[in-house]
PDB file of C-alpha atoms in Angstrom:
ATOM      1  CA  UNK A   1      23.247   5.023   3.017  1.00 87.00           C
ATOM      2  CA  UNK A   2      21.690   3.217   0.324  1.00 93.00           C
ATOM      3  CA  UNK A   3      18.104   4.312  -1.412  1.00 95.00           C
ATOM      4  CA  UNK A   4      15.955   2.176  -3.452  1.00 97.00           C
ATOM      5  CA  UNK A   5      13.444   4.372  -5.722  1.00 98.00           C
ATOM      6  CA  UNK A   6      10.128   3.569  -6.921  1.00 98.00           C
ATOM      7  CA  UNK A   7       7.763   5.347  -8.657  1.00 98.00           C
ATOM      8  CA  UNK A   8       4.822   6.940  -6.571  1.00 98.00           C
ATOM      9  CA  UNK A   9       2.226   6.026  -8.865  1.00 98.00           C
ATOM     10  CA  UNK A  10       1.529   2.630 -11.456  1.00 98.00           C
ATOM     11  CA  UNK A  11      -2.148   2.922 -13.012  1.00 97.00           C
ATOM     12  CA  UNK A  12      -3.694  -0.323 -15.057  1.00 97.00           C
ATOM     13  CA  UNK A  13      -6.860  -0.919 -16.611  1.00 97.00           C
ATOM     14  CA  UNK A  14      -8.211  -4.397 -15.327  1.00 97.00           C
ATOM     15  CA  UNK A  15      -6.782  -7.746 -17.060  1.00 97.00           C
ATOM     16  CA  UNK A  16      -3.945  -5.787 -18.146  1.00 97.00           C
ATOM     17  CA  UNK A  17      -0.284  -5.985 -17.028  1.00 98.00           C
ATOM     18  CA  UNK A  18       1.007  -4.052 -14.596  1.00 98.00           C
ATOM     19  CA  UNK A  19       4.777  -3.051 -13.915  1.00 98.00           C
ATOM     20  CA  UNK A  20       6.595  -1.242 -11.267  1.00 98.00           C
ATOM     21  CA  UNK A  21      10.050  -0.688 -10.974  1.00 98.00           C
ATOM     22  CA  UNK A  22      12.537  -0.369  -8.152  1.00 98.00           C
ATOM     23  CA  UNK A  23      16.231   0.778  -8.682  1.00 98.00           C
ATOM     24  CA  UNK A  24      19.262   1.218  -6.750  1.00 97.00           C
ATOM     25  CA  UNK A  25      22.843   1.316  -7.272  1.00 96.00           C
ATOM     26  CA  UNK A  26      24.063  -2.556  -8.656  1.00 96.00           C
ATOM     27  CA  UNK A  27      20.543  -3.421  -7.194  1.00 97.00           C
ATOM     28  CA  UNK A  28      20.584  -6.816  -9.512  1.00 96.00           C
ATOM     29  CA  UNK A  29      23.702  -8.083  -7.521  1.00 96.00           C
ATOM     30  CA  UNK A  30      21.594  -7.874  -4.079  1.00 96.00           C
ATOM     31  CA  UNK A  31      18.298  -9.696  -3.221  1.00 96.00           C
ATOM     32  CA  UNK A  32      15.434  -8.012  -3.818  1.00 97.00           C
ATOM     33  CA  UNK A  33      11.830  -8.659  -1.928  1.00 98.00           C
ATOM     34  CA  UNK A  34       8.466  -7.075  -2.498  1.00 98.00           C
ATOM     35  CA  UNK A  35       5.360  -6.519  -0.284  1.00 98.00           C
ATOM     36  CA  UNK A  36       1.435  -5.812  -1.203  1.00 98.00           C
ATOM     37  CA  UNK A  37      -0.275  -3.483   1.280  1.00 98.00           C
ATOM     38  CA  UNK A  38      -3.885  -2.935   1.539  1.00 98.00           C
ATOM     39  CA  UNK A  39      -5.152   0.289   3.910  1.00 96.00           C
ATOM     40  CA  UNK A  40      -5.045  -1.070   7.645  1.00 96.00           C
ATOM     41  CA  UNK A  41      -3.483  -3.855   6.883  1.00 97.00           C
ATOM     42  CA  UNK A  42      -0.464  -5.756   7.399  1.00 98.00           C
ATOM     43  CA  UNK A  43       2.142  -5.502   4.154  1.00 98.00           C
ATOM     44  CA  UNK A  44       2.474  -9.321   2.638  1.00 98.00           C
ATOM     45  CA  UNK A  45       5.364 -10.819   1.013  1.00 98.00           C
ATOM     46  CA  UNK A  46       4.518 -11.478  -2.526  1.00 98.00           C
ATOM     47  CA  UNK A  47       8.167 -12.267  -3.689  1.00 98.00           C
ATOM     48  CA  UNK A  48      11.570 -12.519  -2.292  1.00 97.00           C
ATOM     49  CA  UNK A  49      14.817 -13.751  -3.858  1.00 96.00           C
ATOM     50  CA  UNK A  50      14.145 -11.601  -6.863  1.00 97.00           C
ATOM     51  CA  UNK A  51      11.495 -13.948  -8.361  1.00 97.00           C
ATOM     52  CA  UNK A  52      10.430 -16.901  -5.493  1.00 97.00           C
ATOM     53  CA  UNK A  53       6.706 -16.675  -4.366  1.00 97.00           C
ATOM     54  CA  UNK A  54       5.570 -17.733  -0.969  1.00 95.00           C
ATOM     55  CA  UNK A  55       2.729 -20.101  -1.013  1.00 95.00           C
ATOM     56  CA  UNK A  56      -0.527 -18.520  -1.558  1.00 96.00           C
ATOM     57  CA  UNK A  57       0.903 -15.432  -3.912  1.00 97.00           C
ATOM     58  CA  UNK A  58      -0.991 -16.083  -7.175  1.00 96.00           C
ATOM     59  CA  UNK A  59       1.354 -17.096 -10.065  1.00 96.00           C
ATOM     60  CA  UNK A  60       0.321 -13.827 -11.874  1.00 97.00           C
ATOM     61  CA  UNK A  61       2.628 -11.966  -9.366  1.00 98.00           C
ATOM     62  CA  UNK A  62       5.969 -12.514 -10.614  1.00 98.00           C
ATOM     63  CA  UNK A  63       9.975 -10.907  -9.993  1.00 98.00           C
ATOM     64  CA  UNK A  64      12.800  -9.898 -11.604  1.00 98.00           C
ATOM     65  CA  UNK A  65      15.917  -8.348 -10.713  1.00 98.00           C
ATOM     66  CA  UNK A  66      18.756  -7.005 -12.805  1.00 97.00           C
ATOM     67  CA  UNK A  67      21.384  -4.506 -13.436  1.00 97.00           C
ATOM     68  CA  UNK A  68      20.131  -1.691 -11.294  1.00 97.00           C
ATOM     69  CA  UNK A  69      16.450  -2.574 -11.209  1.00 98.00           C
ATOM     70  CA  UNK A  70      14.201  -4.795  -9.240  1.00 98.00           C
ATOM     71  CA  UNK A  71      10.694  -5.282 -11.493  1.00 98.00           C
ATOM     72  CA  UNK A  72       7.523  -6.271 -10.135  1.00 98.00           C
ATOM     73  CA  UNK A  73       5.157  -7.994 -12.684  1.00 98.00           C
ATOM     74  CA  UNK A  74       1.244  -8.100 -12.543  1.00 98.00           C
ATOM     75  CA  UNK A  75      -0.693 -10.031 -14.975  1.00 98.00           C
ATOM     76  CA  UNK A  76      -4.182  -9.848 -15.472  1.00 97.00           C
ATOM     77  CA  UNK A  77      -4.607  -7.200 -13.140  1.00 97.00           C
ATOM     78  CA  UNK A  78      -7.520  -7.288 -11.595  1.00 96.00           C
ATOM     79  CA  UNK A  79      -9.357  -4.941  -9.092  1.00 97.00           C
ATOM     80  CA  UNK A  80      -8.182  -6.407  -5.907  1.00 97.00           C
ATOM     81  CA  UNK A  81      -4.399  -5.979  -6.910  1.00 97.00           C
ATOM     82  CA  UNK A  82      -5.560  -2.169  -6.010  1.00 98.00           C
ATOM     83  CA  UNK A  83      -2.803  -1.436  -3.201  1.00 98.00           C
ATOM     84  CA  UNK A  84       0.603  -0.225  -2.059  1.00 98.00           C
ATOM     85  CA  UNK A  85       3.760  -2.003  -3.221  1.00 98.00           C
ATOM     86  CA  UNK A  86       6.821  -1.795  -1.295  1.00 98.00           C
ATOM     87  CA  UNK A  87      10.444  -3.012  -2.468  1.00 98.00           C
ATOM     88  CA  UNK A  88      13.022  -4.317  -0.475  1.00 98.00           C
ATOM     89  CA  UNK A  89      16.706  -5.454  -0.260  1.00 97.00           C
ATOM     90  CA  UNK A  90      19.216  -6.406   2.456  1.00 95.00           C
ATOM     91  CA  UNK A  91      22.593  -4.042   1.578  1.00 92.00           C
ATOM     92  CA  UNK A  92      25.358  -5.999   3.127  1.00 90.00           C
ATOM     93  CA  UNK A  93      27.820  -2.869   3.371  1.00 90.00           C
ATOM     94  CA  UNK A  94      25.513  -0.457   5.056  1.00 87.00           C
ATOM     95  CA  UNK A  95      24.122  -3.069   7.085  1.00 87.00           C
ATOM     96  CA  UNK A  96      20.345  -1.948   6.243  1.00 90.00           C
ATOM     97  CA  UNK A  97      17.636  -3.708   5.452  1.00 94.00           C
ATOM     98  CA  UNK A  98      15.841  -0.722   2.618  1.00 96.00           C
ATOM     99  CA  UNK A  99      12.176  -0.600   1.840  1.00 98.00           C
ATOM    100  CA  UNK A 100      11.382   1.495  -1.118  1.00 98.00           C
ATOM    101  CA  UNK A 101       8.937   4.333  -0.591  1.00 98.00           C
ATOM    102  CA  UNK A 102       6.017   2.624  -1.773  1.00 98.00           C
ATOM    103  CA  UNK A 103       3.690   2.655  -5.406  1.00 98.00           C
ATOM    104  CA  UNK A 104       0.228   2.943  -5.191  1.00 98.00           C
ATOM    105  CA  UNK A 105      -1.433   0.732  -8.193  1.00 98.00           C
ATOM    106  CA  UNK A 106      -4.611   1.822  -8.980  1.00 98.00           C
ATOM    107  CA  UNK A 107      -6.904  -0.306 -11.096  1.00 97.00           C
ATOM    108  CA  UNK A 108      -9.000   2.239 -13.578  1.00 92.00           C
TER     109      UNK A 108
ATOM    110  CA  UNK B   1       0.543 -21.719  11.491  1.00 93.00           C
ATOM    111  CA  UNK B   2       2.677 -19.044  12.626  1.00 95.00           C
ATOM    112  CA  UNK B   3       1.505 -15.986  14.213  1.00 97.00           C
ATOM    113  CA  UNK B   4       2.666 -12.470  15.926  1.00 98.00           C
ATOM    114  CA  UNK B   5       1.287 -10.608  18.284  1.00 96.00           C
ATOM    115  CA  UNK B   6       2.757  -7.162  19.823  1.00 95.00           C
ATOM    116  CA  UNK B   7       1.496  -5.753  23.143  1.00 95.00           C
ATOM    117  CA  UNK B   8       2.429  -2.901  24.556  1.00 94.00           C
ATOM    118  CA  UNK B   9       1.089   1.140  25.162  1.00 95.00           C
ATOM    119  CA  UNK B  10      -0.920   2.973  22.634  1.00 95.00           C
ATOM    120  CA  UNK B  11       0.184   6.207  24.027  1.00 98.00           C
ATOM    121  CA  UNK B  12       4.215   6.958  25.288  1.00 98.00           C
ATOM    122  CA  UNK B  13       4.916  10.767  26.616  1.00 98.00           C
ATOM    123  CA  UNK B  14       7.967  12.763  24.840  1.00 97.00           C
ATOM    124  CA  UNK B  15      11.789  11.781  25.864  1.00 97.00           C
ATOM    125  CA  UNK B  16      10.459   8.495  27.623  1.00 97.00           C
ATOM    126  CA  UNK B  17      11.079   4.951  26.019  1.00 98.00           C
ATOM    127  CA  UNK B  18       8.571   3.229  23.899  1.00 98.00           C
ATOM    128  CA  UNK B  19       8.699  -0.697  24.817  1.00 98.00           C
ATOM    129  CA  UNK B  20       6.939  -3.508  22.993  1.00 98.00           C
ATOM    130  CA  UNK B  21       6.674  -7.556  22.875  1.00 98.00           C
ATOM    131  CA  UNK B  22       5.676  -9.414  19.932  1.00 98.00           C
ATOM    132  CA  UNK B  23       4.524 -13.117  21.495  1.00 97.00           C
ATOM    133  CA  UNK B  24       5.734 -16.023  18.888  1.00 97.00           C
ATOM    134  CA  UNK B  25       3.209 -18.709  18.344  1.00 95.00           C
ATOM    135  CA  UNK B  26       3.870 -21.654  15.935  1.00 94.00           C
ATOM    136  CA  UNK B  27       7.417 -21.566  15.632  1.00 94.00           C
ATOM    137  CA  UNK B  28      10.751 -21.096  17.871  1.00 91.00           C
ATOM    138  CA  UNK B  29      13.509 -18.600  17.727  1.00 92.00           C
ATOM    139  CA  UNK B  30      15.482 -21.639  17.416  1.00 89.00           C
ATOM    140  CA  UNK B  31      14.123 -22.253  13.803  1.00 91.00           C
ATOM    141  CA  UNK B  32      16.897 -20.707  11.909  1.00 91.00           C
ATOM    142  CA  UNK B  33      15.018 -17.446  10.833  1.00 95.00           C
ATOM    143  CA  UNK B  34      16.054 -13.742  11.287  1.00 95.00           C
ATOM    144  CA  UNK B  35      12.905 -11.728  13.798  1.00 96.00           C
ATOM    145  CA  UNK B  36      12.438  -7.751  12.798  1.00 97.00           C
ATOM    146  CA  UNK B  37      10.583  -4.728  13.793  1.00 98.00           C
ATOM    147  CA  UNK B  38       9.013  -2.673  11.117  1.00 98.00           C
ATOM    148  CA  UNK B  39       7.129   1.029  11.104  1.00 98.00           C
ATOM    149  CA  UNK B  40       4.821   3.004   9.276  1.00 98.00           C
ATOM    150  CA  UNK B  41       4.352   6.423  10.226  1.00 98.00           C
ATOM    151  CA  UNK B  42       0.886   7.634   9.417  1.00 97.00           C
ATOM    152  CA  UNK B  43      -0.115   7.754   5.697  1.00 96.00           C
ATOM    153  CA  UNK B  44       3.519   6.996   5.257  1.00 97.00           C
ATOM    154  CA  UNK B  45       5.615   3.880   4.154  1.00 98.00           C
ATOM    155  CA  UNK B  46       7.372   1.449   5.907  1.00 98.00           C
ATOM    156  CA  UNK B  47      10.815   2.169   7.263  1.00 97.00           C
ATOM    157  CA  UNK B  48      12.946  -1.335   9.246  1.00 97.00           C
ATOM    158  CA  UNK B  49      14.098  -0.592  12.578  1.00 97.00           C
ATOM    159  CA  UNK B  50      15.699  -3.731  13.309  1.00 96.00           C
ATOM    160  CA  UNK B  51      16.534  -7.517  12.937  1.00 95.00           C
ATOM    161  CA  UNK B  52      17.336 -10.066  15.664  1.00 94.00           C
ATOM    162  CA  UNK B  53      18.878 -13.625  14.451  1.00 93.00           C
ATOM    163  CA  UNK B  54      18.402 -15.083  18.158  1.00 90.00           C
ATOM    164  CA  UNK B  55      21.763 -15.368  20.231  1.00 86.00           C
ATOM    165  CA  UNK B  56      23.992 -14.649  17.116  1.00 88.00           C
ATOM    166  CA  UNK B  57      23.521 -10.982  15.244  1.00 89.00           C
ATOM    167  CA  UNK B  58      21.534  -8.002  15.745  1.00 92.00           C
ATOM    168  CA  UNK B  59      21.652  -5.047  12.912  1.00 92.00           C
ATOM    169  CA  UNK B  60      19.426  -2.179  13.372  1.00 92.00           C
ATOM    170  CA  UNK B  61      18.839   0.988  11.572  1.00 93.00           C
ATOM    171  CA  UNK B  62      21.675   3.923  11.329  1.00 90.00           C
ATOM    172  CA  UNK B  63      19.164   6.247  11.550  1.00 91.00           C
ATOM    173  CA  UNK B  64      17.408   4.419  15.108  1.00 90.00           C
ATOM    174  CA  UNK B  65      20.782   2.819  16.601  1.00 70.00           C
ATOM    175  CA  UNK B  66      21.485   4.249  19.383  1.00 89.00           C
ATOM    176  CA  UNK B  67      18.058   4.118  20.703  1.00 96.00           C
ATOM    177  CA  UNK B  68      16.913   1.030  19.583  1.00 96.00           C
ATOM    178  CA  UNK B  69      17.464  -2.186  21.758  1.00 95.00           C
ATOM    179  CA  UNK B  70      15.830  -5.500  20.063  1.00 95.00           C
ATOM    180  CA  UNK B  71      16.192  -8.887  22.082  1.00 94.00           C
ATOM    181  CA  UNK B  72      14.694 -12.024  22.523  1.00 95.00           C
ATOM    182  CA  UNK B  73      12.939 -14.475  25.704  1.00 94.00           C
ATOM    183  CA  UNK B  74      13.262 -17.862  24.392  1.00 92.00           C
ATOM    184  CA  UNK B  75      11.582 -18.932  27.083  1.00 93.00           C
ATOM    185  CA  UNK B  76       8.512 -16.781  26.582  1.00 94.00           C
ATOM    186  CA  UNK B  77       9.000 -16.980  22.753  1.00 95.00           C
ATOM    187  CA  UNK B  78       9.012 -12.919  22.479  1.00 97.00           C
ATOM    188  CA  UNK B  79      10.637 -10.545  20.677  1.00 97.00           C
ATOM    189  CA  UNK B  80      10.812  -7.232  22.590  1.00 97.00           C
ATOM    190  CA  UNK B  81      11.802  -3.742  21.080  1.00 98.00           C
ATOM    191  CA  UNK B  82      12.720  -0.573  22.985  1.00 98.00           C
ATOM    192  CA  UNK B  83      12.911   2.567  22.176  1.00 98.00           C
ATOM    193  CA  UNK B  84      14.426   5.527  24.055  1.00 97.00           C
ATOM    194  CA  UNK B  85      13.869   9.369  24.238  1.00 96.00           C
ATOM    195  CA  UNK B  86      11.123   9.382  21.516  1.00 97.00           C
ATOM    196  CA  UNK B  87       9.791  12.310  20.004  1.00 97.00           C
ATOM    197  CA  UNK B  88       6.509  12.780  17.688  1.00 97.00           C
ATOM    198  CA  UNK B  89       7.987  11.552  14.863  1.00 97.00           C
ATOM    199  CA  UNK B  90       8.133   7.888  17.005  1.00 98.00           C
ATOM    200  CA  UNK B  91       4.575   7.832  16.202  1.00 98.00           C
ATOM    201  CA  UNK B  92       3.746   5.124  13.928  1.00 98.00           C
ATOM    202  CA  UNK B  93       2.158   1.978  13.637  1.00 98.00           C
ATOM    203  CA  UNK B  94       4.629  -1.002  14.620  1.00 98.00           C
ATOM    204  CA  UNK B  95       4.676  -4.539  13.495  1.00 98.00           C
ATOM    205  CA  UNK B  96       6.627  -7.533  14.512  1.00 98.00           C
ATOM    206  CA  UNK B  97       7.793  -9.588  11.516  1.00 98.00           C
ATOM    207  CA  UNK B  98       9.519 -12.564  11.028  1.00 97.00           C
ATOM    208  CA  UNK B  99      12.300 -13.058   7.547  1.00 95.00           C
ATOM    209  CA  UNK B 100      11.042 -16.036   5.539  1.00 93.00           C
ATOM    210  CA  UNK B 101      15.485 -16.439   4.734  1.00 87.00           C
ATOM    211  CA  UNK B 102      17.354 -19.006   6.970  1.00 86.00           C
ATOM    212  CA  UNK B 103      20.215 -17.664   8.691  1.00 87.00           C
ATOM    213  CA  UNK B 104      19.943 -14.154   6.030  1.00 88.00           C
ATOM    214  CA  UNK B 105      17.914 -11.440   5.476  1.00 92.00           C
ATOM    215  CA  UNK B 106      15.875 -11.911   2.339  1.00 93.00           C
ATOM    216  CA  UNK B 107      12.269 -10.544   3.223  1.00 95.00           C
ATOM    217  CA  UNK B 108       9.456 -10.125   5.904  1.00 97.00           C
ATOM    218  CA  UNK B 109       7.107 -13.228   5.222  1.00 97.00           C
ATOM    219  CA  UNK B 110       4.786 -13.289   8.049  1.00 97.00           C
ATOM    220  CA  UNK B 111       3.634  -9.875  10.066  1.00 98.00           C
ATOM    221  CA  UNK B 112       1.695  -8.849  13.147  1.00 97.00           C
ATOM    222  CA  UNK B 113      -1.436  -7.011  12.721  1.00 97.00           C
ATOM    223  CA  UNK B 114       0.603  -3.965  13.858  1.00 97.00           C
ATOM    224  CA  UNK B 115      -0.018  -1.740  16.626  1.00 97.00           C
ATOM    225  CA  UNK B 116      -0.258   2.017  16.815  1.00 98.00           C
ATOM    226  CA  UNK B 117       1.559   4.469  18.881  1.00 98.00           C
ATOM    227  CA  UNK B 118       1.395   8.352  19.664  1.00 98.00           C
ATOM    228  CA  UNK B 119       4.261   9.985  20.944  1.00 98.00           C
ATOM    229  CA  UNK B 120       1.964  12.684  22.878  1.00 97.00           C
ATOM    230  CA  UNK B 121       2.537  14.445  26.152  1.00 96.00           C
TER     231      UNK B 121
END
């Protein structure tokens, strides 16, 4: 199997930066993808490809994936930005598509 | 503008077989893109069940293969999942999602609302 890890809890005071990490094993030579979900909502893509944004993410969301870690980067953090982040990556030998367990930003 | 929508029972009894369709509006499974199903458990995170690239490759989840059946009605533009011999720990909330990658899996870009289901006898 393959696991991607993420820590279960990111706090940041607003207009600061916030990051969150995901790792796996040789995670930087895989695609990673990650998700923003508010409660009772539906999870939505903020970047994919390591560091592409869909149309519509704000530019202050922003990627990076190397080594063993996949790093999501907030900037300017403001209150809405309070929700669950999810990483993701497609592992071509297991054949699984992996969502991390989830890290619940929370905007003091 | 692209948008899912599952259907399907709220409520499926023990050791029976959970079935949904997620109806396709705004695009075609002909469009090049990979079609998934996706589940959150309650106060839980997400876990993939599946991925469909229409009429070419399926991969599902170790953990759900053998129960899991994911196919596609091109002419009714649905996705359909199906689920046998479910248990309580079936019951989640379930969303239809289609992969933003063409031809690869690269990440969920547009999702359903969801809809939630309770294993329950």
């Amino acid at each position: 199997s393959y696991e991607l890890t993420q820590p279960p809890s990111v706090s940041v005071s607003p207009g600061e930066t916030a990051t969150i990490t995901c790792s796996g094993h040789d995670l930087g030579a895989k695609f990673a993808c990650w998700y923003q979900q508010k409660p009772g909502q539906s999870p939505v893509l903020l970047i994919y490809e390591d560091n592409k944004r869909p149309s519509g993410i704000p530019d202050r969301f922003s990627g990076s994936n190397s080594g063993n870690t996949a790093t999501l980067t907030i900037r300017g953090t403001q209150a809405m930005d309070e929700a669950d982040y999810y990483c993701q990556t497609w592992d071509a030998y297991t054949g699984l598509y992996v969502f991390g367990a989830g890290t619940k930003v929370t905007v003091l | 503008q692209v948008q899912l929508q599952e259907s399907g029972p709220g409520l499926v009894k023990p050791s029976e077989t959970l079935s949904l369709t997620c109806a396709v509006s705004g695009d075609s499974f002909s469009s090049g893109h990979y079609w998934g199903w996706i589940r959150q458990p309650p106060g839980k995170g997400l876990e993939w069940i599946g991925s469909v690239y229409p009429n070419v490759n399926t991969h599902h989840n170790s953990s759900l293969k053998s129960r899991v059946t994911i196919s596609v009605d091109t002419s009714k533009n649905q996705l359909s999942l199906k689920l046998s011999s479910v248990t309580a720990a079936d019951t989640a909330v379930y969303f239809c999602a289609r992969d933003v990658g063409l031809r690869q899996l690269v990440g969920f870009d547009i999702w359903s609302q969801g809809t939630m289901v309770t294993v329950s006898s």
